[in-house]
Amino acid sequence: MCGIVAYIGHRDACPIVLKGLKRLEYRGYDSAGVALLDGNKEMKVYKKTGKVVDLENEIGNRDTSAFTGMGHTRWATHGAPNDVNAHPHLSGDGEFAIIHNGIIENYAALKAMLSSRGHIFKSETDTEVLIHLIEEVFKNNPVSFEEAVRMSLTQVVGAYAIVILSKKDPNYLIGAKKGSPMVIGVGENEYFIASDATPIVEYTRNVVYLNDGEIAIVDNKELTIKTIDNTVKPAYITEIEFNLENIEKGGYEHFMLKEIYEQPRSIMDSFRGRIHLPDARITMAGIDKFEDKIKNINRIVIIGCGTSWHAGLVGEYLFEDLARIPVEVEYASEFRYRNPVINENDFVIAISQSGETADTLAAIEMAKQRGATIFGVCNVVGSSIPRATDAGAYTHAGPEIGVASTKAFTAQVTALALMALSMAQKRGTITSQRMRELLIDLETVPEKIERVLKTNEQIKELADTYKDAKNFLYLGRGYGFPVALEGALKLKEISYIHAEGYPAAEMKHGPIALIDEEMPVVVIATQHSNYEKVVSNIQEVKARKGKIIAIATEGDTHLKDMADHVIYIPHSEEIMLPLIATVPLQLLSYHIAVMRGCNVDQPRNLAKSVTVE
């Protein structure tokens, strides 16, 4: 969950590391630190509680000259956010420094063993235990620094992405990965190591994605990839697909707002090249690969976490509605700890923006062991989930820097809609005429979202009315129910207002007790199936003096007299509703959070990708 970045080469390392940390700050922002190693074999370590800007202020005008360096921005797990627990951590003799993303599960046993051998620890972190372990192995065995790292990692249980420096050799840098992301940037006589490609793309587009159980060694400007058991592996270089401007704000106040406004393009990029209107056909290599199995599939199981789980719920409606396949949607974090009934006849779809979600990766491994076919829906090329699945689809949303997911959600839903339509065609559950109608409507979604974005000022005024509310309720039926859940999640993530999403019909089974004149109720009330039922739910709320904010279809004058506020969206086919109706809820959450003085791009206690349990 933390962000790591390292550099070794011919440039001044500190500015590169600090800029990289700023680009990785969405991964954690409790504290930050750097370790710099100069040609005189002097290790300079600076670290500070707070954001990277606080670290920069702490460094001030101190000497930072070095051609080798690494930095870390932390999302606290073991130990409170403070200067002492901030990374990097040093070995007891000060010879080695480490930064770490992940959790060492057996750190307590290792710490007890090391303490019995005289090691003294300054922090509460599991990371400091690991660097002391490396020191212990190095001192007590006739081995090199690299061998000491490999031997130590064989004793570690848990997840890690680590970078280690040694004072003994400023031209030497080691990175290693298991269960947490790591990418190596390959430049001209220089190398970069980071949690993802965002700090690297400014300097090189050539990267190596490290696999689990691999170690990257940079020695005298040469890169070697090995396994923990010392087997040399080829370094497969791939090219970063996005550009530097994709990870800049581009004139927007926040990344989240930029990413909301990018959705017409990101949705188009998600279906670009996959739709063939002349013969009403979809091309998705992963789905085509399993055509025979899809024709006779018994069940789809969708796994995800957070917003990806909400996208999975939309997928459930899509696959059952269009392809007539039974679907179960599971929280990956619960699925992996149950004893689920999964077999070779199941088709498991794993959804993750980052492709590194720890619980989803573990759930994939469980399903693979039971013989299921695994399909990944992911945004980040080269990440762990695409490499762990049998096939998949990239969403092509581009980098998403804001912690609260926006364009990733709609891109995931777009990919799922394409998959459901493709499966429906292969199974013969949809006519060519109906397929063409839905594909034409999907192609109009970006333009319809552009129209929704033009309601921004109206939504901003609405946000001002409700910015001080203590609670929100979101209601929807059918395809509107996952939209209600996602709208509520966005509000609580970035504004810290308690919000709950419910199926509208379930309101009478408990939540209606909460409604009074202080309760804003957001209702997805578009003119699709269940419209009359939703109108009845609105009347029930109004009878109890609740405040209604309705998301309605353009031209619907009936709701105008019933709701306190109406946000109109263009008409679409019902299966496209989540793509369009989600956008005004994202804007509402954004403006409320800004008016409340919240940091919308880096909400408290959250990080972009959950790479630890």
XYZ file of C-alpha atoms in Angstrom:
613
model
C 0.000 0.000 0.000
C 2.997 2.272 0.508
C 4.916 3.906 -2.311
C 8.553 3.099 -3.025
C 10.939 4.675 -5.515
C 14.669 4.286 -6.057
C 17.297 5.512 -8.495
C 20.852 4.621 -9.447
C 22.691 6.285 -12.310
C 24.406 9.459 -13.432
C 21.844 12.059 -12.228
C 21.332 13.659 -8.849
C 19.167 11.064 -7.096
C 17.338 13.180 -4.524
C 15.195 15.328 -6.875
C 14.197 12.221 -8.838
C 13.226 10.340 -5.670
C 11.264 13.249 -4.184
C 9.366 13.875 -7.420
C 8.647 10.148 -7.629
C 7.313 10.125 -4.079
C 4.904 12.931 -4.929
C 3.587 10.887 -7.816
C 3.224 7.858 -5.556
C 1.684 9.732 -2.643
C -1.767 8.353 -3.479
C -0.414 5.019 -2.198
C 0.205 6.403 1.307
C 0.774 9.727 2.969
C 1.296 9.174 6.701
C 5.024 9.830 6.525
C 7.861 9.915 4.019
C 11.618 9.475 3.924
C 14.700 9.115 1.730
C 18.078 7.414 1.958
C 20.908 8.763 -0.188
C 24.239 7.075 -0.794
C 27.164 9.104 -2.138
C 30.508 8.073 -3.562
C 32.157 8.423 -0.165
C 29.984 5.573 1.126
C 28.094 7.934 3.406
C 24.406 7.139 4.015
C 22.159 10.189 4.486
C 18.685 9.405 5.823
C 15.940 12.012 6.176
C 12.368 11.160 7.174
C 9.332 12.985 8.492
C 5.732 12.414 9.573
C 3.208 13.818 7.114
C 3.304 14.326 3.389
C 6.238 14.563 1.007
C 6.172 18.353 1.233
C 6.842 18.008 4.984
C 9.838 15.841 4.169
C 11.111 18.461 1.723
C 10.823 21.113 4.421
C 12.664 18.834 6.833
C 15.504 18.340 4.352
C 15.722 22.057 3.655
C 19.219 23.017 2.525
C 20.962 19.917 3.849
C 23.416 18.056 1.682
C 21.593 15.624 -0.623
C 24.285 15.016 -3.226
C 24.211 11.378 -4.342
C 23.843 9.298 -7.494
C 22.064 6.485 -5.628
C 18.967 6.966 -3.530
C 15.569 5.618 -2.516
C 12.428 6.982 -0.931
C 9.197 5.844 0.656
C 5.769 7.283 1.349
C 3.947 5.328 4.029
C 0.473 4.001 4.716
C 0.861 2.810 8.302
C 0.353 -0.852 9.201
C 2.780 -1.826 11.958
C 3.371 1.176 14.186
C 1.786 4.606 14.378
C 2.619 7.310 11.824
C 5.600 9.119 13.316
C 9.184 10.041 12.484
C 10.662 6.914 14.049
C 8.368 4.475 12.219
C 8.814 6.279 8.899
C 10.953 4.520 6.282
C 13.816 4.034 5.426
C 14.980 1.856 8.301
C 18.610 1.079 9.090
C 20.307 -2.062 10.295
C 21.754 -1.954 13.796
C 25.240 -1.206 12.496
C 23.938 1.419 10.060
C 25.445 -0.423 7.093
C 22.149 -1.263 5.336
C 18.955 0.692 4.662
C 15.567 -0.636 3.537
C 12.198 0.617 2.304
C 9.248 -1.752 2.234
C 5.700 -2.086 0.982
C 3.791 -5.016 2.477
C 3.533 -6.922 5.746
C 6.029 -9.400 7.236
C 3.605 -11.757 8.954
C 6.189 -13.606 11.047
C 7.994 -10.447 12.142
C 7.239 -11.073 15.842
C 9.023 -14.449 15.849
C 11.930 -13.019 13.880
C 12.148 -10.042 16.217
C 12.241 -12.279 19.286
C 15.038 -14.352 17.753
C 17.048 -11.277 16.796
C 16.518 -9.628 20.183
C 17.922 -12.731 21.853
C 21.040 -12.215 19.753
C 21.514 -8.633 20.904
C 19.658 -6.625 18.252
C 18.033 -3.444 19.501
C 15.070 -2.008 17.620
C 14.124 1.655 17.449
C 10.737 1.418 15.726
C 7.531 -0.599 15.994
C 7.680 -1.702 12.364
C 8.000 -5.137 10.805
C 10.314 -3.562 8.217
C 13.076 -2.797 10.702
C 13.030 -6.465 11.710
C 13.779 -7.482 8.128
C 16.819 -5.221 7.750
C 18.185 -6.494 11.090
C 17.674 -10.053 9.816
C 19.709 -9.246 6.705
C 22.429 -7.761 8.925
C 22.439 -10.902 11.084
C 22.737 -13.238 8.085
C 25.474 -11.112 6.505
C 27.582 -10.975 9.678
C 27.338 -14.652 10.546
C 27.788 -16.269 7.144
C 30.547 -16.056 4.515
C 28.164 -14.532 1.963
C 27.828 -11.432 -0.184
C 25.271 -8.675 0.380
C 23.090 -10.129 -2.392
C 23.275 -13.628 -0.905
C 22.413 -12.290 2.542
C 19.257 -10.706 1.120
C 18.255 -13.923 -0.648
C 18.911 -16.079 2.423
C 16.940 -13.705 4.628
C 13.936 -13.677 2.323
C 13.673 -17.463 2.547
C 12.823 -16.956 6.242
C 10.128 -14.348 5.600
C 6.402 -15.084 5.614
C 4.202 -12.371 4.129
C 4.149 -9.817 1.347
C 6.849 -7.383 0.387
C 8.298 -5.085 -2.199
C 11.647 -3.935 -0.858
C 14.633 -1.889 -1.933
C 17.910 -2.158 -0.021
C 21.073 -0.062 -0.070
C 24.470 -0.978 1.353
C 27.022 1.623 2.520
C 29.742 -0.761 1.406
C 28.893 -0.181 -2.260
C 27.078 2.914 -3.546
C 26.914 1.345 -7.031
C 24.788 -1.536 -5.799
C 20.995 -1.606 -5.464
C 18.709 -4.547 -4.680
C 14.951 -4.800 -5.106
C 12.739 -7.804 -4.386
C 9.038 -8.623 -4.658
C 6.468 -11.041 -3.323
C 2.791 -10.114 -3.321
C 3.401 -6.365 -3.680
C 4.021 -4.542 -6.965
C 7.422 -3.548 -8.268
C 8.563 -2.238 -11.650
C 12.109 -1.566 -12.874
C 12.718 1.335 -15.247
C 15.580 0.788 -17.692
C 17.337 3.929 -18.942
C 20.705 4.787 -20.469
C 23.198 3.730 -17.782
C 20.552 4.328 -15.113
C 17.790 2.359 -13.413
C 14.632 3.220 -11.533
C 12.638 1.058 -9.120
C 9.083 1.941 -8.098
C 5.739 0.613 -6.918
C 4.268 1.482 -10.309
C 5.311 3.237 -13.489
C 4.110 6.750 -12.612
C 7.495 8.001 -11.249
C 9.364 6.372 -14.137
C 7.591 7.500 -17.307
C 9.240 10.942 -17.248
C 12.670 9.350 -17.680
C 12.126 6.124 -19.626
C 9.289 4.150 -21.192
C 11.167 0.832 -20.938
C 10.270 -1.217 -17.881
C 10.614 -4.694 -16.422
C 7.760 -5.962 -14.257
C 9.199 -8.070 -11.474
C 7.416 -11.356 -10.706
C 6.768 -12.781 -7.255
C 9.837 -14.392 -5.758
C 12.254 -12.425 -7.954
C 15.117 -10.140 -6.998
C 16.487 -7.309 -9.133
C 20.184 -6.568 -8.677
C 21.775 -3.462 -10.154
C 25.549 -3.768 -9.936
C 27.825 -1.315 -11.768
C 25.007 -0.269 -14.087
C 24.089 -3.857 -15.020
C 20.646 -5.310 -14.234
C 20.280 -8.961 -13.249
C 17.029 -10.694 -12.335
C 17.211 -13.779 -10.106
C 14.841 -15.924 -8.117
C 15.274 -16.298 -4.371
C 16.901 -19.682 -5.021
C 19.531 -17.971 -7.246
C 18.201 -18.898 -10.691
C 18.923 -16.174 -13.255
C 15.801 -15.031 -15.143
C 15.536 -13.033 -18.371
C 14.612 -9.365 -17.983
C 11.638 -8.899 -20.306
C 11.418 -5.221 -21.220
C 7.991 -3.803 -22.067
C 6.912 -0.287 -22.955
C 4.803 1.970 -20.731
C 1.545 2.753 -22.550
C 0.668 6.104 -20.964
C 2.362 9.496 -21.256
C 3.562 11.993 -18.675
C 0.554 14.269 -19.258
C -1.731 11.411 -18.199
C -0.444 11.700 -14.631
C -0.525 15.498 -14.397
C -3.581 17.495 -13.282
C -3.886 19.299 -16.590
C -5.320 22.490 -15.112
C -7.878 20.791 -12.856
C -7.871 21.544 -9.148
C -7.770 17.863 -8.232
C -6.962 14.584 -9.946
C -10.427 13.299 -9.020
C -12.156 16.089 -10.940
C -9.871 15.544 -13.919
C -10.643 11.834 -13.886
C -14.402 12.437 -13.655
C -14.140 14.622 -16.756
C -11.980 12.040 -18.539
C -14.761 9.446 -18.517
C -16.151 10.133 -22.000
C -12.689 9.391 -23.370
C -11.850 6.504 -21.011
C -15.132 4.721 -21.780
C -14.507 5.188 -25.487
C -10.996 3.801 -25.051
C -12.479 0.801 -23.248
C -14.666 -0.194 -26.186
C -12.472 1.159 -28.989
C -11.514 -1.601 -31.433
C -13.766 -4.136 -29.743
C -17.102 -3.182 -31.383
C -17.882 -4.092 -35.017
C -21.224 -2.535 -35.914
C -21.583 -3.772 -39.528
C -21.968 -7.370 -38.360
C -23.057 -6.524 -34.783
C -20.075 -8.300 -33.259
C -17.621 -7.853 -30.383
C -13.977 -8.890 -30.494
C -12.404 -9.726 -27.137
C -9.507 -12.139 -27.418
C -9.937 -13.505 -23.914
C -13.619 -14.299 -24.408
C -13.049 -15.719 -27.884
C -10.375 -18.012 -26.461
C -12.935 -19.748 -24.244
C -15.848 -19.778 -26.689
C -16.557 -23.491 -26.292
C -16.586 -23.296 -22.513
C -18.776 -20.180 -22.534
C -21.435 -21.957 -24.577
C -21.829 -24.527 -21.802
C -20.829 -22.535 -18.737
C -22.652 -23.363 -15.502
C -21.877 -20.301 -13.429
C -19.869 -17.092 -13.251
C -18.297 -15.998 -9.975
C -17.190 -12.345 -9.848
C -14.677 -11.298 -7.193
C -13.510 -7.813 -6.264
C -13.129 -5.290 -3.474
C -14.631 -1.832 -2.929
C -15.597 -0.070 -6.138
C -14.568 -3.141 -8.162
C -17.125 -5.160 -6.188
C -19.784 -2.629 -7.159
C -18.760 -3.012 -10.800
C -19.127 -6.759 -10.254
C -22.706 -6.249 -9.084
C -23.454 -4.441 -12.336
C -21.814 -7.393 -14.068
C -24.186 -9.772 -12.301
C -27.173 -7.962 -13.813
C -25.492 -7.873 -17.240
C -24.500 -11.547 -17.457
C -27.797 -12.837 -16.136
C -29.879 -10.418 -18.205
C -28.048 -10.824 -21.508
C -26.206 -14.160 -21.451
C -28.587 -16.002 -19.083
C -25.749 -17.299 -16.922
C -26.146 -17.597 -13.114
C -23.789 -15.204 -11.337
C -22.483 -14.810 -7.803
C -20.613 -11.693 -6.717
C -18.149 -12.139 -3.883
C -16.008 -9.863 -1.769
C -12.535 -11.233 -2.450
C -11.611 -10.648 1.194
C -14.420 -12.988 2.339
C -14.251 -15.458 -0.535
C -10.656 -16.422 0.186
C -11.364 -17.281 3.836
C -14.455 -19.368 3.205
C -14.542 -22.837 1.728
C -16.384 -21.859 -1.465
C -17.708 -24.428 -3.903
C -15.598 -23.798 -7.005
C -14.772 -26.301 -9.737
C -13.552 -26.634 -13.312
C -16.960 -25.714 -14.732
C -16.896 -22.244 -13.165
C -15.782 -19.041 -14.848
C -14.270 -16.642 -12.298
C -13.954 -12.943 -13.165
C -11.518 -10.997 -10.992
C -11.850 -7.200 -11.112
C -9.162 -4.804 -9.899
C -8.128 -1.325 -11.005
C -4.517 -1.736 -9.902
C -4.120 -5.423 -10.626
C -2.342 -5.730 -7.276
C -5.206 -6.065 -4.762
C -3.913 -8.597 -2.236
C -7.240 -10.237 -1.359
C -8.228 -10.553 -5.023
C -4.877 -12.123 -5.895
C -5.288 -14.645 -3.069
C -8.839 -15.433 -4.205
C -7.556 -16.011 -7.749
C -4.982 -18.509 -6.497
C -7.662 -20.381 -4.538
C -9.953 -20.583 -7.566
C -7.074 -21.709 -9.824
C -6.223 -24.516 -7.444
C -9.812 -25.760 -7.788
C -9.667 -25.812 -11.560
C -11.766 -22.763 -12.441
C -11.076 -20.645 -15.514
C -9.933 -17.200 -14.352
C -10.580 -14.005 -16.322
C -9.120 -10.689 -15.190
C -10.548 -7.206 -15.676
C -7.775 -4.760 -14.897
C -6.493 -1.286 -15.733
C -2.726 -1.554 -15.182
C -0.739 -3.296 -17.892
C 1.850 -5.713 -16.533
C 0.376 -5.873 -13.030
C 0.060 -9.107 -11.064
C -3.581 -10.025 -11.762
C -3.266 -10.088 -15.572
C -0.248 -12.333 -15.158
C -2.074 -14.634 -12.732
C -5.205 -15.184 -14.841
C -5.941 -17.446 -17.818
C -7.153 -14.537 -19.935
C -8.523 -11.056 -19.446
C -9.404 -7.606 -20.657
C -7.608 -4.357 -19.947
C -9.981 -1.471 -19.343
C -7.650 1.128 -20.926
C -8.847 3.859 -18.546
C -5.356 5.302 -18.207
C -3.645 6.097 -14.889
C -6.037 6.921 -12.066
C -4.301 8.963 -9.381
C -7.251 10.032 -7.215
C -7.731 7.520 -4.415
C -11.525 7.457 -4.876
C -12.087 5.493 -8.070
C -14.152 7.197 -10.795
C -13.140 6.505 -14.378
C -11.860 3.052 -13.391
C -15.395 2.100 -12.279
C -17.077 3.140 -15.506
C -14.301 1.521 -17.566
C -14.773 -1.729 -15.633
C -18.525 -1.616 -16.252
C -17.869 -0.983 -19.952
C -15.586 -4.024 -20.161
C -18.154 -6.172 -18.329
C -20.915 -5.001 -20.678
C -18.794 -5.994 -23.683
C -18.084 -9.374 -22.116
C -21.766 -9.997 -21.355
C -22.813 -9.040 -24.881
C -20.100 -11.228 -26.407
C -21.113 -14.184 -24.242
C -24.775 -13.615 -25.098
C -23.963 -13.768 -28.791
C -21.911 -16.932 -28.419
C -24.691 -18.591 -26.385
C -27.438 -17.475 -28.737
C -29.373 -15.558 -26.089
C -29.518 -12.296 -28.032
C -30.682 -11.512 -31.556
C -28.465 -9.690 -34.039
C -30.951 -6.820 -34.132
C -30.936 -6.412 -30.350
C -27.150 -6.705 -30.295
C -26.858 -3.907 -32.844
C -29.250 -1.688 -30.863
C -27.236 -2.109 -27.665
C -23.894 -1.543 -29.369
C -25.178 1.633 -30.997
C -26.402 2.842 -27.613
C -23.063 2.006 -25.983
C -21.268 4.096 -28.590
C -23.449 7.094 -27.608
C -22.571 6.846 -23.899
C -19.488 9.141 -24.059
C -21.548 11.931 -25.645
C -24.289 11.462 -23.046
C -21.752 11.749 -20.232
C -20.496 14.979 -21.793
C -24.042 16.306 -21.398
C -24.178 15.162 -17.768
C -20.922 16.989 -17.054
C -22.599 20.213 -18.151
C -24.795 19.975 -15.025
C -21.696 20.526 -12.881
C -22.708 24.001 -11.698
C -26.186 22.803 -10.718
C -24.627 19.930 -8.768
C -22.208 22.344 -7.119
C -25.138 24.441 -5.854
C -26.789 21.277 -4.578
C -23.588 20.317 -2.767
C -23.593 23.659 -0.974
C -27.106 22.907 0.311
C -26.156 19.521 1.779
C -22.472 19.858 2.657
C -23.246 19.901 6.401
C -25.505 16.836 6.400
C -24.553 14.137 8.883
C -26.002 11.211 6.907
C -27.077 10.344 3.357
C -29.209 7.492 2.035
C -28.892 6.288 -1.574
C -31.660 4.168 -3.127
C -31.948 2.312 -6.405
C -33.587 -0.714 -8.001
C -32.229 -3.081 -10.611
C -29.240 -1.554 -12.376
C -29.743 1.490 -10.153
C -28.903 -0.441 -6.975
C -25.127 -0.808 -7.644
C -25.162 2.867 -8.662
C -26.631 3.729 -5.246
C -23.928 1.691 -3.500
C -21.162 3.337 -5.503
C -22.595 6.826 -4.913
C -22.687 6.240 -1.168
C -19.137 4.883 -1.152
C -17.799 7.922 -3.004
C -19.425 10.310 -0.522
C -18.133 8.587 2.599
C -14.653 8.033 1.124
C -13.876 11.660 0.417
C -16.261 13.796 2.522
C -16.371 11.603 5.669
C -20.182 11.865 5.757
C -21.868 8.639 6.729
C -23.747 7.291 3.722
C -25.471 4.012 2.914
C -26.706 2.532 -0.354
C -29.800 0.306 -0.300
C -32.130 -1.447 -2.701
C -35.113 0.911 -2.732
C -37.536 -1.866 -1.841
C -35.507 -2.707 1.277
C -35.992 0.759 2.705
C -39.198 -0.395 4.409
C -37.255 -3.199 6.099
C -35.303 -0.907 8.386
C -33.683 2.236 6.907
C -37.007 4.083 6.715
C -36.702 4.521 10.498
C -33.815 6.918 9.879
C -35.715 9.294 7.627
C -36.662 12.732 8.872
C -36.357 16.309 7.639
C -32.562 16.171 8.168
C -31.996 13.153 5.900
C -31.043 13.702 2.237
C -32.104 10.710 0.151
C -30.564 10.256 -3.310
C -32.800 8.143 -5.543
C -31.908 6.654 -8.923
C -35.308 7.246 -10.550
C -34.790 6.953 -14.302
C -37.554 5.848 -16.664
C -36.645 2.211 -16.904
C -38.166 -0.947 -15.419
C -39.367 -0.486 -11.833
C -39.884 3.239 -12.409
C -43.350 3.228 -10.813
C -42.015 1.278 -7.842
C -39.213 3.807 -7.326
C -41.739 6.660 -7.492
C -43.674 4.926 -4.712
C -40.457 4.780 -2.645
C -39.979 8.506 -3.176
C -43.490 9.172 -1.916
C -42.765 7.110 1.184
C -39.693 9.240 1.889
C -41.589 12.483 1.293
C -44.352 11.390 3.671
C -41.669 11.291 6.383
C -40.223 14.711 5.411
C -37.040 13.354 3.879
C -35.209 15.480 1.302
C -35.246 13.867 -2.154
C -32.440 14.280 -4.684
C -33.600 12.429 -7.782
C -31.493 11.254 -10.706
C -34.106 11.324 -13.463
C -34.431 10.896 -17.212
C -34.495 14.058 -19.330
C -38.089 15.077 -20.036
C -39.525 13.481 -16.890
C -41.763 16.260 -15.500
C -43.568 13.943 -13.091
C -40.694 13.883 -10.595
C -40.255 17.651 -10.660
C -43.240 18.168 -8.364
C -42.259 15.331 -6.058
C -38.524 15.666 -5.495
C -36.760 18.551 -3.766
C -34.025 18.471 -6.417
C -33.792 16.754 -9.794
C -30.627 16.067 -11.769
C -31.505 15.057 -15.307
C -29.488 12.601 -17.355
C -30.007 11.541 -20.989
C -32.130 8.489 -21.756
C -30.240 5.279 -22.492
C -30.795 1.564 -22.666
C -31.189 0.289 -19.127
C -27.968 -1.735 -19.182
C -26.060 1.529 -19.819
C -27.643 3.266 -16.806
C -24.681 2.670 -14.409
C -22.280 4.342 -16.847
C -24.315 7.561 -16.988
C -26.075 7.801 -13.609
C -22.840 7.337 -11.648
C -21.305 10.554 -12.996
C -23.564 13.119 -11.218
C -23.059 11.215 -7.959
C -19.292 11.473 -8.397
C -19.600 15.232 -8.928
C -21.880 15.602 -5.901
C -19.398 13.779 -3.664
C -16.501 15.782 -5.066
C -18.064 19.198 -4.475
C -19.322 18.316 -0.994
C -15.831 17.135 -0.024
C -14.158 20.274 -1.391
C -16.641 22.508 0.453
C -15.942 20.604 3.673
C -12.206 21.216 3.266
C -11.342 17.550 2.693
C -8.392 16.338 0.662
C -10.320 14.626 -2.121
C -7.288 13.071 -3.820
C -5.823 11.693 -0.595
C -8.671 10.993 1.860
C -7.655 10.083 5.382
C -6.820 6.466 6.188
C -7.119 5.372 2.551
C -4.641 4.456 -0.158
C -5.167 3.785 -3.842
C -4.397 0.088 -3.996
C -4.724 -2.327 -1.075
C -1.694 -4.547 -1.516
C -1.752 -5.863 2.057
C -4.449 -7.754 3.929
